[in-house]
Amino acid sequence: MEQDRPAELRNWRIRLLTRFAHVYFALSRGMTLGVRAACFDGEGRIFLVRHSYLPGWHLPGGGLDRHETAVEGLARELREEGNLELTSPPLLVQVYYNRGTSKRDHVIFFRCDNVRQQQPKVPDLEIAAAGFFALDELPADTTPATRRRIAELAGTEAPDTFW
């Protein structure tokens, strides 16, 4: 079974599939478009995920599928990555150019307040860990982009246009 294989073998396969997907999307589409969200629970904690194929803790999100609105894609990604449910419409914060991923990638960033988690997220092939964190107790390896988005929301950093 897949979960019986060494983690580095699974991670290598996932990284290869992710790279293939980015190349495919770059060739098949004029640009790639994804969504991410700062999701806060009723206690004001933020939800972060640690992917199996990327270092650090990230805001949840992912690429949009064909024939899917940004809000539909966001709701799907939040369900998949964290068993999260929106209790109110997400607030559009910014659209970023993500030049670190490719020359065609853009991220639509939302703020989601009072999200509910249906049940704790069990690690799987994509998500190694997930959880809610107090803003003053973020994991040490929270990514710089995630920290910038949180600072922008808090008003301690000017909004940027690059992810």
Coordinates of N, CA and C in Angstrom, one line a residue:
M1 N 0.8 -1.2 0.0 CA 0.0 0.0 0.0 C 0.9 1.2 0.0
E2 N 0.3 2.3 -0.5 CA 1.1 3.6 -0.6 C 1.6 4.1 0.7
Q3 N 0.8 4.0 1.8 CA 1.2 4.5 3.1 C 2.3 3.7 3.7
D4 N 2.6 2.4 3.2 CA 3.7 1.6 3.7 C 5.0 1.9 3.0
R5 N 5.0 2.7 2.0 CA 6.2 3.1 1.3 C 6.9 4.2 2.1
P6 N 8.2 4.3 2.0 CA 9.0 5.3 2.7 C 8.5 6.7 2.3
A7 N 8.5 7.6 3.3 CA 7.9 9.0 3.0 C 8.7 9.7 1.9
E8 N 10.0 9.5 1.8 CA 10.8 10.2 0.8 C 10.4 9.7 -0.6
L9 N 10.0 8.4 -0.8 CA 9.6 7.9 -2.1 C 8.2 8.5 -2.4
R10 N 7.3 8.6 -1.5 CA 6.0 9.2 -1.7 C 6.2 10.7 -2.1
N11 N 7.0 11.4 -1.3 CA 7.2 12.8 -1.6 C 7.8 13.0 -2.9
W12 N 8.8 12.2 -3.4 CA 9.4 12.3 -4.7 C 8.3 12.2 -5.8
R13 N 7.5 11.2 -5.6 CA 6.4 11.0 -6.6 C 5.4 12.2 -6.6
I14 N 5.1 12.7 -5.5 CA 4.1 13.8 -5.4 C 4.8 15.0 -6.0
R15 N 6.1 15.3 -5.8 CA 6.7 16.4 -6.4 C 6.8 16.3 -7.9
L16 N 7.0 15.1 -8.4 CA 7.1 14.9 -9.8 C 5.7 15.1 -10.4
L17 N 4.7 14.6 -9.8 CA 3.3 14.8 -10.3 C 2.9 16.3 -10.2
T18 N 3.3 17.0 -9.2 CA 3.0 18.4 -9.1 C 3.7 19.2 -10.2
R19 N 5.0 18.8 -10.5 CA 5.7 19.5 -11.5 C 5.1 19.3 -12.9
F20 N 4.7 18.0 -13.1 CA 4.0 17.6 -14.3 C 2.8 18.4 -14.5
A21 N 2.0 18.6 -13.4 CA 0.7 19.3 -13.5 C 1.0 20.8 -13.8
H22 N 2.0 21.4 -13.3 CA 2.4 22.8 -13.6 C 2.8 22.9 -15.0
V23 N 3.5 22.0 -15.6 CA 3.9 22.1 -17.0 C 2.7 21.9 -17.9
Y24 N 1.9 20.9 -17.5 CA 0.6 20.7 -18.3 C -0.2 21.9 -18.3
F25 N -0.5 22.5 -17.1 CA -1.3 23.7 -17.1 C -0.7 24.9 -17.8
A26 N 0.6 25.0 -17.8 CA 1.3 26.1 -18.5 C 1.1 25.9 -20.0
L27 N 1.1 24.7 -20.5 CA 0.9 24.5 -21.9 C -0.5 24.5 -22.3
S28 N -1.4 24.1 -21.5 CA -2.8 24.0 -21.9 C -3.6 25.2 -21.6
R29 N -3.1 26.1 -20.8 CA -3.9 27.3 -20.4 C -3.0 28.5 -20.5
G30 N -3.6 29.6 -20.8 CA -2.8 30.9 -20.9 C -2.2 31.3 -19.6
M31 N -2.9 31.0 -18.5 CA -2.3 31.3 -17.2 C -3.0 30.3 -16.2
T32 N -2.3 30.2 -15.1 CA -2.9 29.3 -14.0 C -3.4 30.2 -12.9
L33 N -4.5 29.8 -12.3 CA -5.2 30.6 -11.3 C -5.5 29.7 -10.1
G34 N -5.2 30.2 -9.0 CA -5.4 29.5 -7.7 C -6.1 30.3 -6.7
V35 N -6.5 29.7 -5.6 CA -7.1 30.4 -4.5 C -6.4 30.0 -3.2
R36 N -6.3 30.9 -2.3 CA -5.8 30.7 -0.9 C -6.7 31.5 0.0
A37 N -6.7 31.1 1.3 CA -7.5 31.9 2.2 C -6.8 31.9 3.6
A38 N -7.0 33.0 4.3 CA -6.7 33.1 5.7 C -8.0 32.7 6.4
C39 N -8.1 31.6 7.0 CA -9.3 31.1 7.6 C -9.2 31.1 9.1
F40 N -10.1 31.9 9.7 CA -10.1 32.1 11.2 C -11.3 31.4 11.8
D41 N -11.0 30.8 12.9 CA -12.1 30.1 13.6 C -12.8 31.1 14.6
G42 N -13.7 30.7 15.4 CA -14.4 31.6 16.3 C -13.5 32.2 17.4
E43 N -12.4 31.5 17.6 CA -11.4 32.0 18.6 C -10.4 32.9 18.1
G44 N -10.4 33.2 16.8 CA -9.5 34.1 16.1 C -8.2 33.4 15.7
R45 N -8.2 32.1 15.8 CA -7.0 31.3 15.3 C -7.0 31.1 13.8
I46 N -5.8 31.0 13.2 CA -5.7 30.9 11.8 C -5.4 29.4 11.5
F47 N -6.0 28.9 10.4 CA -5.8 27.5 9.9 C -4.6 27.5 8.9
L48 N -3.7 26.6 9.2 CA -2.5 26.4 8.3 C -2.4 24.9 7.9
V49 N -1.8 24.7 6.8 CA -1.5 23.3 6.4 C 0.0 23.1 6.1
R50 N 0.5 21.9 6.3 CA 1.8 21.5 5.9 C 1.7 20.5 4.8
H51 N 2.1 20.8 3.6 CA 2.0 19.8 2.5 C 3.1 18.7 2.6
S52 N 2.8 17.6 2.0 CA 3.8 16.5 2.0 C 4.9 16.8 1.0
Y53 N 4.7 17.7 0.1 CA 5.7 17.9 -1.0 C 6.3 19.3 -1.0
L54 N 6.0 20.1 0.0 CA 6.6 21.5 0.1 C 7.0 21.7 1.6
P55 N 8.1 22.4 1.8 CA 8.4 22.7 3.2 C 7.6 23.8 3.7
G56 N 7.4 23.8 5.0 CA 6.8 24.9 5.7 C 5.2 24.8 5.8
W57 N 4.7 25.7 6.6 CA 3.2 25.8 6.8 C 2.7 26.9 5.9
H58 N 1.5 26.6 5.3 CA 0.9 27.5 4.3 C -0.5 27.7 4.6
L59 N -1.1 28.8 4.0 CA -2.5 29.0 4.0 C -3.1 28.0 3.1
P60 N -4.3 27.4 3.4 CA -4.9 26.4 2.6 C -5.4 27.0 1.2
G61 N -5.4 26.2 0.2 CA -5.8 26.6 -1.1 C -5.3 25.7 -2.2
G62 N -5.5 26.1 -3.4 CA -5.0 25.3 -4.5 C -5.6 25.8 -5.9
G63 N -5.3 25.1 -6.9 CA -5.7 25.5 -8.3 C -7.2 25.4 -8.5
L64 N -7.7 26.2 -9.4 CA -9.1 26.2 -9.8 C -9.2 25.1 -10.9
D65 N -10.3 24.4 -10.9 CA -10.7 23.5 -12.0 C -11.5 24.2 -13.0
R66 N -11.5 23.6 -14.2 CA -12.3 24.2 -15.3 C -13.8 24.3 -14.8
H67 N -14.5 25.3 -15.3 CA -15.9 25.5 -15.0 C -16.2 25.6 -13.5
E68 N -15.2 26.2 -12.8 CA -15.4 26.4 -11.3 C -15.1 27.8 -11.0
T69 N -16.0 28.4 -10.2 CA -15.8 29.8 -9.8 C -14.7 29.8 -8.7
A70 N -14.2 31.0 -8.4 CA -13.2 31.1 -7.4 C -13.7 30.7 -6.0
V71 N -15.0 31.1 -5.7 CA -15.5 30.7 -4.4 C -15.8 29.2 -4.3
E72 N -16.3 28.6 -5.4 CA -16.5 27.2 -5.5 C -15.2 26.4 -5.3
G73 N -14.1 26.9 -6.0 CA -12.8 26.2 -5.8 C -12.3 26.4 -4.4
L74 N -12.5 27.6 -3.8 CA -12.0 27.8 -2.5 C -12.7 26.9 -1.5
A75 N -14.1 26.8 -1.6 CA -14.8 25.9 -0.7 C -14.4 24.4 -0.9
R76 N -14.1 24.0 -2.1 CA -13.6 22.6 -2.4 C -12.3 22.4 -1.7
E77 N -11.3 23.4 -1.9 CA -10.0 23.2 -1.4 C -10.0 23.2 0.2
L78 N -10.9 24.1 0.8 CA -10.9 24.1 2.2 C -11.5 22.8 2.8
R79 N -12.5 22.2 2.1 CA -13.0 20.8 2.5 C -11.9 19.8 2.3
E80 N -11.2 19.8 1.2 CA -10.1 18.8 0.9 C -8.9 18.9 1.9
E81 N -8.5 20.1 2.1 CA -7.3 20.3 2.9 C -7.5 20.4 4.4
G82 N -8.7 20.7 4.8 CA -8.9 20.9 6.3 C -10.2 20.5 6.9
N83 N -11.1 19.9 6.0 CA -12.4 19.6 6.5 C -13.1 20.9 7.0
L84 N -12.8 22.0 6.3 CA -13.4 23.3 6.8 C -14.6 23.6 6.0
E85 N -15.5 24.3 6.7 CA -16.8 24.7 6.1 C -16.9 26.2 6.3
L86 N -17.3 26.9 5.2 CA -17.6 28.4 5.3 C -18.9 28.6 6.0
T87 N -18.9 29.5 6.9 CA -20.2 29.9 7.6 C -20.8 31.2 7.1
S88 N -19.9 31.9 6.3 CA -20.4 33.2 5.7 C -19.5 33.3 4.4
P89 N -20.0 34.2 3.5 CA -19.2 34.4 2.2 C -17.8 34.8 2.5
P90 N -16.8 34.3 1.8 CA -15.4 34.8 1.9 C -15.3 36.2 1.4
L91 N -14.3 36.9 2.0 CA -14.1 38.3 1.6 C -12.8 38.3 0.7
L92 N -13.0 38.9 -0.5 CA -11.9 39.0 -1.4 C -10.9 40.0 -0.9
V93 N -9.6 39.6 -0.7 CA -8.6 40.6 -0.2 C -7.8 41.1 -1.3
Q94 N -7.2 40.2 -2.2 CA -6.3 40.7 -3.2 C -6.1 39.6 -4.3
V95 N -5.7 40.0 -5.4 CA -5.2 39.0 -6.4 C -3.7 39.3 -6.6
Y96 N -2.9 38.2 -6.4 CA -1.5 38.3 -6.4 C -0.9 37.6 -7.7
Y97 N 0.2 38.2 -8.2 CA 1.0 37.5 -9.2 C 2.0 36.6 -8.5
N98 N 2.0 35.3 -8.8 CA 2.9 34.4 -8.1 C 4.0 34.0 -9.0
R99 N 5.0 34.9 -9.2 CA 6.1 34.7 -10.1 C 7.0 33.6 -9.6
G100 N 6.9 33.2 -8.4 CA 7.8 32.2 -7.9 C 7.4 30.8 -8.4
T101 N 6.1 30.6 -8.8 CA 5.7 29.4 -9.3 C 5.8 29.3 -10.8
S102 N 5.4 30.3 -11.5 CA 5.6 30.4 -12.9 C 5.4 31.8 -13.4
K103 N 5.6 32.0 -14.7 CA 5.4 33.4 -15.2 C 3.9 33.6 -15.5
R104 N 3.1 32.7 -15.2 CA 1.7 32.8 -15.6 C 0.7 32.6 -14.4
D105 N 1.2 32.4 -13.2 CA 0.4 32.0 -12.0 C -0.1 33.2 -11.2
H106 N -1.4 33.2 -10.9 CA -2.0 34.2 -10.1 C -2.8 33.5 -8.9
V107 N -2.8 34.2 -7.8 CA -3.5 33.6 -6.6 C -4.6 34.6 -6.2
I108 N -5.8 34.2 -6.0 CA -6.9 35.0 -5.5 C -6.9 34.7 -4.0
F109 N -6.7 35.7 -3.2 CA -6.6 35.6 -1.8 C -7.9 36.1 -1.1
F110 N -8.4 35.2 -0.2 CA -9.7 35.5 0.5 C -9.4 35.5 2.0
R111 N -10.3 36.2 2.8 CA -10.3 36.1 4.2 C -11.7 35.4 4.5
C112 N -11.6 34.4 5.4 CA -12.8 33.6 5.8 C -12.9 33.6 7.3
D113 N -13.9 34.2 7.8 CA -14.1 34.3 9.3 C -15.1 33.2 9.8
N114 N -14.8 32.8 11.0 CA -15.7 31.8 11.7 C -15.9 30.5 10.9
V115 N -14.8 30.1 10.3 CA -14.9 28.8 9.6 C -15.1 27.7 10.7
R116 N -15.8 26.6 10.2 CA -16.0 25.4 11.1 C -15.3 24.3 10.5
Q117 N -14.6 23.5 11.4 CA -14.0 22.3 11.0 C -14.9 21.1 11.4
Q118 N -15.3 20.4 10.4 CA -16.2 19.2 10.6 C -15.6 18.2 11.4
Q119 N -14.3 17.9 11.2 CA -13.6 16.9 12.0 C -12.1 17.2 11.8
P120 N -11.2 16.9 12.7 CA -9.8 17.2 12.5 C -9.3 16.5 11.2
K121 N -8.4 17.2 10.5 CA -7.8 16.7 9.2 C -6.9 15.5 9.5
V122 N -7.1 14.4 8.9 CA -6.2 13.3 9.1 C -5.1 13.4 8.0
P123 N -3.9 13.2 8.3 CA -2.8 13.3 7.2 C -3.1 12.4 6.1
D124 N -2.8 12.8 4.9 CA -3.0 12.0 3.7 C -1.8 12.3 2.7
L125 N -1.9 11.8 1.5 CA -0.8 12.0 0.5 C -0.5 13.5 0.3
E126 N -1.4 14.4 0.3 CA -1.2 15.8 0.1 C -0.9 16.6 1.3
I127 N -1.7 16.4 2.4 CA -1.6 17.2 3.6 C -0.9 16.4 4.7
A128 N 0.3 16.7 5.1 CA 1.0 16.0 6.1 C 0.5 16.4 7.5
A129 N 0.1 17.7 7.7 CA -0.4 18.2 9.0 C -1.3 19.4 8.7
A130 N -2.2 19.7 9.6 CA -3.0 20.8 9.5 C -3.5 21.2 10.9
G131 N -3.8 22.5 11.1 CA -4.4 22.9 12.4 C -4.6 24.4 12.5
F132 N -5.2 24.7 13.6 CA -5.5 26.1 13.9 C -4.4 26.6 14.9
F133 N -3.9 27.9 14.6 CA -2.8 28.4 15.5 C -3.2 29.9 15.9
A134 N -2.8 30.2 17.1 CA -2.9 31.6 17.5 C -2.0 32.4 16.7
L135 N -2.3 33.6 16.4 CA -1.5 34.5 15.6 C -0.1 34.7 16.2
D136 N 0.0 34.7 17.5 CA 1.3 34.9 18.1 C 2.0 33.6 18.4
E137 N 1.5 32.5 17.9 CA 2.1 31.2 18.1 C 2.2 30.4 16.8
L138 N 2.5 31.0 15.7 CA 2.6 30.4 14.4 C 3.8 29.4 14.5
P139 N 3.7 28.3 13.7 CA 4.9 27.4 13.7 C 6.1 28.1 13.2
A140 N 7.3 27.8 13.7 CA 8.6 28.4 13.3 C 8.8 28.4 11.8
D141 N 8.4 27.3 11.1 CA 8.6 27.2 9.7 C 7.4 27.6 8.8
T142 N 6.6 28.6 9.4 CA 5.5 29.2 8.5 C 6.2 29.9 7.4
T143 N 5.7 29.8 6.2 CA 6.4 30.4 5.0 C 6.4 31.9 5.1
P144 N 7.4 32.5 4.5 CA 7.4 34.0 4.4 C 6.2 34.6 3.7
A145 N 5.7 33.9 2.7 CA 4.5 34.5 2.0 C 3.3 34.4 2.9
T146 N 3.2 33.3 3.7 CA 2.1 33.2 4.6 C 2.2 34.3 5.7
R147 N 3.4 34.5 6.2 CA 3.6 35.6 7.2 C 3.2 37.0 6.7
R148 N 3.6 37.2 5.4 CA 3.3 38.5 4.8 C 1.8 38.7 4.6
R149 N 1.1 37.6 4.2 CA -0.4 37.8 4.1 C -1.0 38.1 5.4
I150 N -0.6 37.4 6.5 CA -1.1 37.6 7.8 C -0.8 39.1 8.2
A151 N 0.4 39.5 8.0 CA 0.8 40.9 8.4 C -0.1 41.9 7.6
E152 N -0.3 41.7 6.3 CA -1.2 42.6 5.5 C -2.6 42.6 6.1
L153 N -3.1 41.5 6.5 CA -4.5 41.5 7.1 C -4.5 42.2 8.4
A154 N -3.4 42.1 9.1 CA -3.3 42.8 10.4 C -3.1 44.3 10.3
G155 N -2.7 44.7 9.1 CA -2.4 46.1 8.9 C -1.0 46.6 9.3
T156 N -0.1 45.6 9.5 CA 1.3 45.9 9.9 C 2.2 45.9 8.8
E157 N 1.7 45.5 7.6 CA 2.5 45.5 6.3 C 1.6 46.1 5.2
A158 N 2.2 46.9 4.3 CA 1.4 47.4 3.2 C 1.1 46.2 2.3
P159 N -0.1 46.2 1.7 CA -0.5 45.1 0.7 C 0.5 45.1 -0.5
D160 N 0.8 44.0 -0.9 CA 1.7 43.8 -2.0 C 0.9 43.3 -3.2
T161 N 1.5 43.2 -4.4 CA 0.8 42.6 -5.5 C 1.5 41.3 -6.0
F162 N 2.6 41.0 -5.3 CA 3.3 39.7 -5.6 C 3.1 38.8 -4.4
W163 N 2.9 37.5 -4.7 CA 2.7 36.5 -3.6 C 3.9 36.3 -2.8

